[in-house]
Tab-separated table of C-alpha atoms in Angstrom:
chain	number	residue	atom	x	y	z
R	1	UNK	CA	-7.034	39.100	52.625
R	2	UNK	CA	-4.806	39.087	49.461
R	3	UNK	CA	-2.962	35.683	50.796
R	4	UNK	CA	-6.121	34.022	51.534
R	5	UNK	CA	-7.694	34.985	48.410
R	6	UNK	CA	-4.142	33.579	46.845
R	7	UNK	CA	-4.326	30.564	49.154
R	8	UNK	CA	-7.752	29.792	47.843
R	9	UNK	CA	-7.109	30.089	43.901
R	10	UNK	CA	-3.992	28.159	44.657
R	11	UNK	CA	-6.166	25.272	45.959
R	12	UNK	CA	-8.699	25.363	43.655
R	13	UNK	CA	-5.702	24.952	40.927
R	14	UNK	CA	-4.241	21.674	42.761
R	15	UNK	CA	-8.176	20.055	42.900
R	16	UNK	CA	-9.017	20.524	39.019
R	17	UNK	CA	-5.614	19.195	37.824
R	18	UNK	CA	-6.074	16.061	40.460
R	19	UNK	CA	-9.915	15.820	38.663
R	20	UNK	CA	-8.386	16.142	35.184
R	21	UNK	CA	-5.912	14.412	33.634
R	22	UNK	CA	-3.587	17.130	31.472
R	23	UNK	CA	-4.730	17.575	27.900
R	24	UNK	CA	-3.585	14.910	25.755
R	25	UNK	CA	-3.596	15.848	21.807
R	26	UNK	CA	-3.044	12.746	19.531
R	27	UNK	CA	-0.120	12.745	17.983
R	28	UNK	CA	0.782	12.823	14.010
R	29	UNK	CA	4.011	11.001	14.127
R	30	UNK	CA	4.971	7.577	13.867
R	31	UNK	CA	6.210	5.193	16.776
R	32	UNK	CA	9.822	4.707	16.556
R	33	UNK	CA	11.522	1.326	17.574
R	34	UNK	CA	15.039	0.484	17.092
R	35	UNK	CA	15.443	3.778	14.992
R	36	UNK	CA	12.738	2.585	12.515
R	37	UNK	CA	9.642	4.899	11.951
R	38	UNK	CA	6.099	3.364	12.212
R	39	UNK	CA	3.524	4.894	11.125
R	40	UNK	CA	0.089	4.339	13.788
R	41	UNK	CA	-2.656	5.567	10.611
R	42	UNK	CA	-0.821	2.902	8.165
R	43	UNK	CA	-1.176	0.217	11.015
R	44	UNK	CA	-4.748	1.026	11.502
R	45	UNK	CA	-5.687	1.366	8.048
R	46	UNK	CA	-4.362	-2.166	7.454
R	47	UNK	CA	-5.799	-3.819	10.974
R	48	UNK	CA	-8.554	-1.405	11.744
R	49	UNK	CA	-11.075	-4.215	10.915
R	50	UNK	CA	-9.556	-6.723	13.400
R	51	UNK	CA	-11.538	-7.589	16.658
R	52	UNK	CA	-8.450	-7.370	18.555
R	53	UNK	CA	-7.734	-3.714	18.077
R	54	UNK	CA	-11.322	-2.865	18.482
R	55	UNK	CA	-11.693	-4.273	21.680
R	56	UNK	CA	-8.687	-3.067	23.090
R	57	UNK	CA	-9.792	0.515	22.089
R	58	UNK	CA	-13.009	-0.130	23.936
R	59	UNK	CA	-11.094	-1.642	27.032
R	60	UNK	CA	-8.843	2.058	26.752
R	61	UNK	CA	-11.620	4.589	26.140
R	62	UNK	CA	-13.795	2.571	29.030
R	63	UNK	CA	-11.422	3.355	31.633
R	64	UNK	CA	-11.265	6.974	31.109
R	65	UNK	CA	-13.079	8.737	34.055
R	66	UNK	CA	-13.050	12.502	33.578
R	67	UNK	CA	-14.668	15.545	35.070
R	68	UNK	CA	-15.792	18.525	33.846
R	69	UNK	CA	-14.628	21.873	35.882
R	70	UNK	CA	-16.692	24.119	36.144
R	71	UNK	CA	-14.575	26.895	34.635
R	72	UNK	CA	-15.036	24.584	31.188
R	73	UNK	CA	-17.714	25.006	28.850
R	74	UNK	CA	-19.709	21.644	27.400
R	75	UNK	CA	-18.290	22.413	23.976
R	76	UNK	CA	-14.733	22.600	25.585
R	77	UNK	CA	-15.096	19.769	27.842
R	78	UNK	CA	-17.101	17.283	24.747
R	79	UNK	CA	-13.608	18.420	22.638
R	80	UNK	CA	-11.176	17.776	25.133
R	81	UNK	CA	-12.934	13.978	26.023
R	82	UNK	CA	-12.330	13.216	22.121
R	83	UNK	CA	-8.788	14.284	22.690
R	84	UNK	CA	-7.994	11.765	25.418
R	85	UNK	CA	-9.831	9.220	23.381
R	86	UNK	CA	-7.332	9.830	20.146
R	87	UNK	CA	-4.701	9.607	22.493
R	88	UNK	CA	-5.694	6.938	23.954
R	89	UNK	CA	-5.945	5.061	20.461
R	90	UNK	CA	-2.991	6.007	19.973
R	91	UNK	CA	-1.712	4.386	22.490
R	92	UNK	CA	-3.267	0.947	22.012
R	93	UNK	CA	-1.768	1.365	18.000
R	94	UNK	CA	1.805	1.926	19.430
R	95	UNK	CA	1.523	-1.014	21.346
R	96	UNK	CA	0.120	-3.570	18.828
R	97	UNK	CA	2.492	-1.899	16.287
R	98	UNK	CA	5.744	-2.857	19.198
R	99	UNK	CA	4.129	-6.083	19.989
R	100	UNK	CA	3.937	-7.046	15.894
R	101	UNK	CA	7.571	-6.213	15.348
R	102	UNK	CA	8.468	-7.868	18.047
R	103	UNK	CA	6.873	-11.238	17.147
R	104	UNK	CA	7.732	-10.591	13.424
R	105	UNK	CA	11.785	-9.281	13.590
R	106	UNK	CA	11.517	-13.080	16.096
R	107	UNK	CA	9.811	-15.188	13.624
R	108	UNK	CA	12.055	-13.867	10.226
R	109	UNK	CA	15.432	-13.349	12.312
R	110	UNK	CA	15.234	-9.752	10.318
R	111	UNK	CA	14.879	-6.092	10.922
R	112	UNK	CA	11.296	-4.854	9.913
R	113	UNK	CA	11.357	-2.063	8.175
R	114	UNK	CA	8.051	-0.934	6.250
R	115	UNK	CA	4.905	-2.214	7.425
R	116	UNK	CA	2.355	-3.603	5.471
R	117	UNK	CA	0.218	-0.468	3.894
R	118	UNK	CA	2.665	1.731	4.945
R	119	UNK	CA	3.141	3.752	2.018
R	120	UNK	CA	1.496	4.378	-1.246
R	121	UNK	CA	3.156	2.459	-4.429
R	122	UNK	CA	3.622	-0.498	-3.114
R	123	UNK	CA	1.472	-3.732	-2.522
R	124	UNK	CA	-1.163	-3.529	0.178
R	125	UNK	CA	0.385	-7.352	1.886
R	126	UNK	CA	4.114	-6.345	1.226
R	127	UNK	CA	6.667	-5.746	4.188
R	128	UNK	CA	9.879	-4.821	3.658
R	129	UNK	CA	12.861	-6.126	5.824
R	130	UNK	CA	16.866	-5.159	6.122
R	131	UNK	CA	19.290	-8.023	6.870
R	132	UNK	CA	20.362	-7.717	10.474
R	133	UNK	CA	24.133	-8.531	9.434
R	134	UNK	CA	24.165	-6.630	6.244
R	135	UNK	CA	24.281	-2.525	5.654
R	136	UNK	CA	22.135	-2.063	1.862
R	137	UNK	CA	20.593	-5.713	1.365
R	138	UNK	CA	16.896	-6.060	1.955
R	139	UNK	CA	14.076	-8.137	0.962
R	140	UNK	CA	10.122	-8.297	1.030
R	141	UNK	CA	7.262	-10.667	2.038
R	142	UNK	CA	3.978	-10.979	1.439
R	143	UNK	CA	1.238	-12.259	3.932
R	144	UNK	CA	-2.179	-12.431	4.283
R	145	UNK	CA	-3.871	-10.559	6.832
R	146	UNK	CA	-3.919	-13.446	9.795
R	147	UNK	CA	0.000	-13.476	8.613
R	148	UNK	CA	-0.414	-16.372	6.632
R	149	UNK	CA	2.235	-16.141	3.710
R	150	UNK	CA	1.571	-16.231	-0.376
R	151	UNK	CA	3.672	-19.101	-1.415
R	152	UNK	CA	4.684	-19.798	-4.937
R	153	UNK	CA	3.294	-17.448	-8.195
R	154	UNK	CA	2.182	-14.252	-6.893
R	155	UNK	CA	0.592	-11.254	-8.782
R	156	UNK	CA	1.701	-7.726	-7.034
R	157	UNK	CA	-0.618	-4.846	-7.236
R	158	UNK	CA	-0.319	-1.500	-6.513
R	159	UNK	CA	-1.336	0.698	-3.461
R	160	UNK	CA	-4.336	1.617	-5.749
R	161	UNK	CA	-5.328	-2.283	-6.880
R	162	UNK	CA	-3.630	-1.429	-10.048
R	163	UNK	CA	-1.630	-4.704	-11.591
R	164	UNK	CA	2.246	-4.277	-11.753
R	165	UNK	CA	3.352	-7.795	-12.311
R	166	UNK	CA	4.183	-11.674	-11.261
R	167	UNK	CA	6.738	-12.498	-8.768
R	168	UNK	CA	7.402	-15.908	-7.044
R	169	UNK	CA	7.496	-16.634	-3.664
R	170	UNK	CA	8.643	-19.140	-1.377
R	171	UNK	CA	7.225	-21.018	1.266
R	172	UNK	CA	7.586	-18.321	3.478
R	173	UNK	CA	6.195	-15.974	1.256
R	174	UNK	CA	9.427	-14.113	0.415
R	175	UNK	CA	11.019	-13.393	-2.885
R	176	UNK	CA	11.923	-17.164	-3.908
R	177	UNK	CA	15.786	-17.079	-5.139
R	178	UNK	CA	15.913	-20.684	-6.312
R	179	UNK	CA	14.329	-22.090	-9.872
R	180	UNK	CA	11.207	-23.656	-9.675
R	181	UNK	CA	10.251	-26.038	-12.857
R	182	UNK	CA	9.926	-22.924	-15.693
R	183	UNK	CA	10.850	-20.024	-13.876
R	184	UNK	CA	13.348	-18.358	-12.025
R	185	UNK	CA	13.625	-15.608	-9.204
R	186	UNK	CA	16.264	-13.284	-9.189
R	187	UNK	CA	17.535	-11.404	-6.259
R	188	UNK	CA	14.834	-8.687	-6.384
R	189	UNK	CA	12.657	-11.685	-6.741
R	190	UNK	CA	10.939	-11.172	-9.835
R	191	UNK	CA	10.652	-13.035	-12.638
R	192	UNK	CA	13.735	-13.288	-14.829
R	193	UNK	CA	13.027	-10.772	-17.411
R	194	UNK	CA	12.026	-7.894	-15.369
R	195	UNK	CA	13.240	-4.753	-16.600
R	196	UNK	CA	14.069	-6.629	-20.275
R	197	UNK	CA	12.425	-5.835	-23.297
R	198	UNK	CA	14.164	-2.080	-23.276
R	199	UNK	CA	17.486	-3.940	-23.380
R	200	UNK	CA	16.493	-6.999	-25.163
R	201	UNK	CA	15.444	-9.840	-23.574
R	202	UNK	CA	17.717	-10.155	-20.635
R	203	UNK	CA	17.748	-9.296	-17.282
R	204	UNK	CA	20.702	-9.176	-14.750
R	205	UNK	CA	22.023	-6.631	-11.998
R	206	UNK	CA	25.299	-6.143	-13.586
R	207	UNK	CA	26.604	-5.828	-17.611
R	208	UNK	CA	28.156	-9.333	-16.837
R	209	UNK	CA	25.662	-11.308	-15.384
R	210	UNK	CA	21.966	-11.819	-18.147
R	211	UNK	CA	19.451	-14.153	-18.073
R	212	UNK	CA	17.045	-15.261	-20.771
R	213	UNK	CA	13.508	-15.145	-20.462
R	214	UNK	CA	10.508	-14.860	-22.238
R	215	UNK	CA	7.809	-12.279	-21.250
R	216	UNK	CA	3.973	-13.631	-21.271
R	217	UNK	CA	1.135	-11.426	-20.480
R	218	UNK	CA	-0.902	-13.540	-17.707
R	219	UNK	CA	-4.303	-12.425	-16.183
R	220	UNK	CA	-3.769	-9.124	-17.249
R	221	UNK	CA	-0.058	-8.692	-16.255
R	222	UNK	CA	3.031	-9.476	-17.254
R	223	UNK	CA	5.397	-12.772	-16.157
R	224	UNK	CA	8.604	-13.377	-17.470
R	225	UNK	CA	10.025	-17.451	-17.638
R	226	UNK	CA	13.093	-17.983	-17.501
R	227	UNK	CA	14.665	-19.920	-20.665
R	228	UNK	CA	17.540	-22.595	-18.929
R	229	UNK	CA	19.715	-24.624	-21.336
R	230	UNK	CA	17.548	-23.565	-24.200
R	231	UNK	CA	17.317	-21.437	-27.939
R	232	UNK	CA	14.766	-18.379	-27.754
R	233	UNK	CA	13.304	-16.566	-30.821
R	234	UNK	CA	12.567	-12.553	-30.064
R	235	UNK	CA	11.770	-10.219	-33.011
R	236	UNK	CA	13.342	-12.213	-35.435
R	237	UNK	CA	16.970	-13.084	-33.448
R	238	UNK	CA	17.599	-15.978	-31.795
R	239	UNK	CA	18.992	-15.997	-28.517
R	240	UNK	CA	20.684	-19.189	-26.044
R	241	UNK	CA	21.223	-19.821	-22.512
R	242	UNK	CA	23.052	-22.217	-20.392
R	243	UNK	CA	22.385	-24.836	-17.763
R	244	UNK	CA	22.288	-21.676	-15.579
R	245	UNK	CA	19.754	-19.909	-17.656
R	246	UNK	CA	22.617	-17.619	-18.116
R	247	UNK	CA	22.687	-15.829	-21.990
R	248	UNK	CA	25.361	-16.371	-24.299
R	249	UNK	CA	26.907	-13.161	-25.014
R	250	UNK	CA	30.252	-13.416	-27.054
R	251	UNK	CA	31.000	-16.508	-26.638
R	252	UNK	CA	30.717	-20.140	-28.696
R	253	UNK	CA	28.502	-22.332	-27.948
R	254	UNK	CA	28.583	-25.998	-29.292
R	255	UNK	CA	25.507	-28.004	-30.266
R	256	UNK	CA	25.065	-31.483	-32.415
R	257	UNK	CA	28.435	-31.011	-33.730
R	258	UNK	CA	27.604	-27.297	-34.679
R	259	UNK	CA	29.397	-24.098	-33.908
R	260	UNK	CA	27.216	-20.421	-32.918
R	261	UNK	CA	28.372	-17.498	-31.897
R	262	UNK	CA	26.457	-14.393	-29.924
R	263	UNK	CA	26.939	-10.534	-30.034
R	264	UNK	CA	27.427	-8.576	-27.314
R	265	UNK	CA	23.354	-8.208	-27.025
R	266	UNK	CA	22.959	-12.075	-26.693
R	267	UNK	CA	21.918	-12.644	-30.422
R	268	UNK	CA	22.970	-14.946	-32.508
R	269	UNK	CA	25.131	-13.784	-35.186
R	270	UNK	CA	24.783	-14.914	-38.829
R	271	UNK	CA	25.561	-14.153	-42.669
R	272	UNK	CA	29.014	-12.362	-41.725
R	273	UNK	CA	32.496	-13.139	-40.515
R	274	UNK	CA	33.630	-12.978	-37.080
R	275	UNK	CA	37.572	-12.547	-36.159
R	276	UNK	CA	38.766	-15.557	-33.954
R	277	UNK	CA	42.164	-15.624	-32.196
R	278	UNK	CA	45.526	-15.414	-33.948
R	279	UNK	CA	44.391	-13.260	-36.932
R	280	UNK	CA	41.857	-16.739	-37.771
R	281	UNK	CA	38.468	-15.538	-39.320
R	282	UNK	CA	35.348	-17.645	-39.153
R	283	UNK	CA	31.953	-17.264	-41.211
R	284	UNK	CA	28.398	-17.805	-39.472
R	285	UNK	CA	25.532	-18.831	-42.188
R	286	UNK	CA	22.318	-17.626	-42.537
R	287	UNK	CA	21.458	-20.380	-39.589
R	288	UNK	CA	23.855	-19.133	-37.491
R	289	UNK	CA	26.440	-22.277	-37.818
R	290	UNK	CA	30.114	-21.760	-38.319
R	291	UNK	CA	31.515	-22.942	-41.947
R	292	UNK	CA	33.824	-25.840	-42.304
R	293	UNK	CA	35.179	-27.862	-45.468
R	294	UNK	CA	33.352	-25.299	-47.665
R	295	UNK	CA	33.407	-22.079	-50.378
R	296	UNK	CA	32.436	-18.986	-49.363
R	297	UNK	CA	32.791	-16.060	-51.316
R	298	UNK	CA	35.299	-17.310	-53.361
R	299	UNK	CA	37.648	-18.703	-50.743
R	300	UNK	CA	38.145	-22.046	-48.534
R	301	UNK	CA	37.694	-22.772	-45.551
R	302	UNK	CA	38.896	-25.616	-43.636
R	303	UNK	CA	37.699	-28.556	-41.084
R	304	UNK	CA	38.272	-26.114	-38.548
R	305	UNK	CA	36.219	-23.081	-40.122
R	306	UNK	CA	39.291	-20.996	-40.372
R	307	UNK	CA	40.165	-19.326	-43.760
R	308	UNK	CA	42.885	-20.755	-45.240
R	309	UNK	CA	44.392	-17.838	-47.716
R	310	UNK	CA	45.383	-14.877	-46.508
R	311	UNK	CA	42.801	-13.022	-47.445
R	312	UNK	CA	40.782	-11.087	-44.542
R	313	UNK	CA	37.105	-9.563	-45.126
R	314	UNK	CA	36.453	-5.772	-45.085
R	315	UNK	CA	33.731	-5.452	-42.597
R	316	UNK	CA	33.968	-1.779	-43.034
């Protein structure tokens, strides 16, 4: 009696786990390919208007053919059908989300590694990508929501529509590295001038290496221009860049016949006297030009703008 009665339960075990699928809970993680992390609720929040994923979802949740046992209660049977459905989202997400970095890592040659929406802070249309061939240098691009990329002057906003600032981009809607008329892009593809106006009006990844640009305040945000070959007045100093749109900073620069020299800030330096090679000592006027074949406090200097005496200023 007892192995029949075990017989019977053991049946009855086999026939409700052939009618029902086991319980699937939707997950809270992220679909992982190639070691990257991505995220199904930031996918859906940025394509859960799009037919495609829609009908797909309907295709999924159609298929599903459940039964209730009878050991299950409505309540528990009505929660567990919503369970398979979330799963079953789920499941249509992680494969749009492979088949999109698939088509996107072919289309860019790089490694995807935030999806658009992904995370709060940035802009809603950014992605951000790694170089394949490189360990720390990465890049971002901006599309539309068919894909379609911004191209040329581009004002980023904030996950919360907030306005950070204007940044260029290039045909294929990256960061644009290359000048364009006025402006120029630096690596981090903003605007020359990014970061500036806390340091002067410079920009550049290292101590060696500063632009000159001018920051403009543009539909509500800021844009910097980059200054090439050109003078710049900011707060009173005046400032010059090269052919590169690179600043002068301690070094001479020649114009119409005229001698200037710049601090270590980029501005020009005037009214004082500034030590040259060879124990030579040269005086800047109040417009910034070296003296020559004049008097200046009481002693001469020559053709060259060198002192001739031997007397040296007491700059304190």
């Amino acid at each position: 009696m007892i192995k029949k009665n075990l017989l019977a339960a053991i049946v009855a075990v086999i026939l409700v786990l052939q009618a029902t699928p086991a319980m699937a809970m939707p997950s809270t993680g992220g679909l992982i390919i190639s070691g990257v992390t991505f995220e199904r609720s930031a996918y859906e929040n940025y394509f859960k208007d799009s037919d495609e994923y829609k009908k797909r979802c309907k295709e999924a949740i159609d298929d599903i053919h459940l039964t209730k046992t009878a050991s299950s209660s409505e309540e528990e049977f009505k929660a567990y059908v919503e369970n398979v459905k979330e799963s079953e989202k789920d499941r249509v997400k992680d494969a749009m989300i492979s088949e999109y970095v698939e088509k996107v890592e072919k289309d860019t040659g790089l490694k995807l590694l935030r999806m658009k929406g992904s995370q709060t802070g940035y802009d809603p249309n950014e992605e951000y990508f790694k170089f394949p061939d490189k360990i720390l240098d990465t890049c971002a691009r901006y599309t539309q929501k068919d894909g379609t990329p911004y191209t040329g002057l581009y004002l980023r906003k904030n996950s919360d529509s907030t306005l950070d600032r204007w940044i260029v981009l290039d045909k294929d809607g990256f960061f644009l590295k290359n000048k364009s008329e006025m402006v120029y892009a630096c690596d981090n593809g903003r605007l020359c001038g990014d970061y500036v106006f806390n340091e002067g009006p410079s920009y550049g990844k290292t101590p060696q290496i500063k632009y000159l640009a001018k920051k403009e305040i543009k539909d509500g945000a800021p844009i910097f221009y980059m200054i090439v070959n050109n003078w710049l007045n900011v707060d009173g100093k005046w400032y010059r860049s090269d052919a590169d749109g690179l600043l002068y900073r301690e070094k001479w620069f020649q114009e119409n016949g005229k001698w200037y020299t710049f601090d270590i800030t980029g501005a020009m330096v005037k009214n004082t006297w500034v030590p040259g090679g060879n124990n030579k000592w040269y005086y800047l006027g109040e417009d910034g030009a070296m003296a020559i074949n004049q008097e200046i406090n009481g002693h001469w200097i020559n053709g060259d703008g060198v002192v001739e005496s031997s007397w040296r200023p007491d700059l304190g």
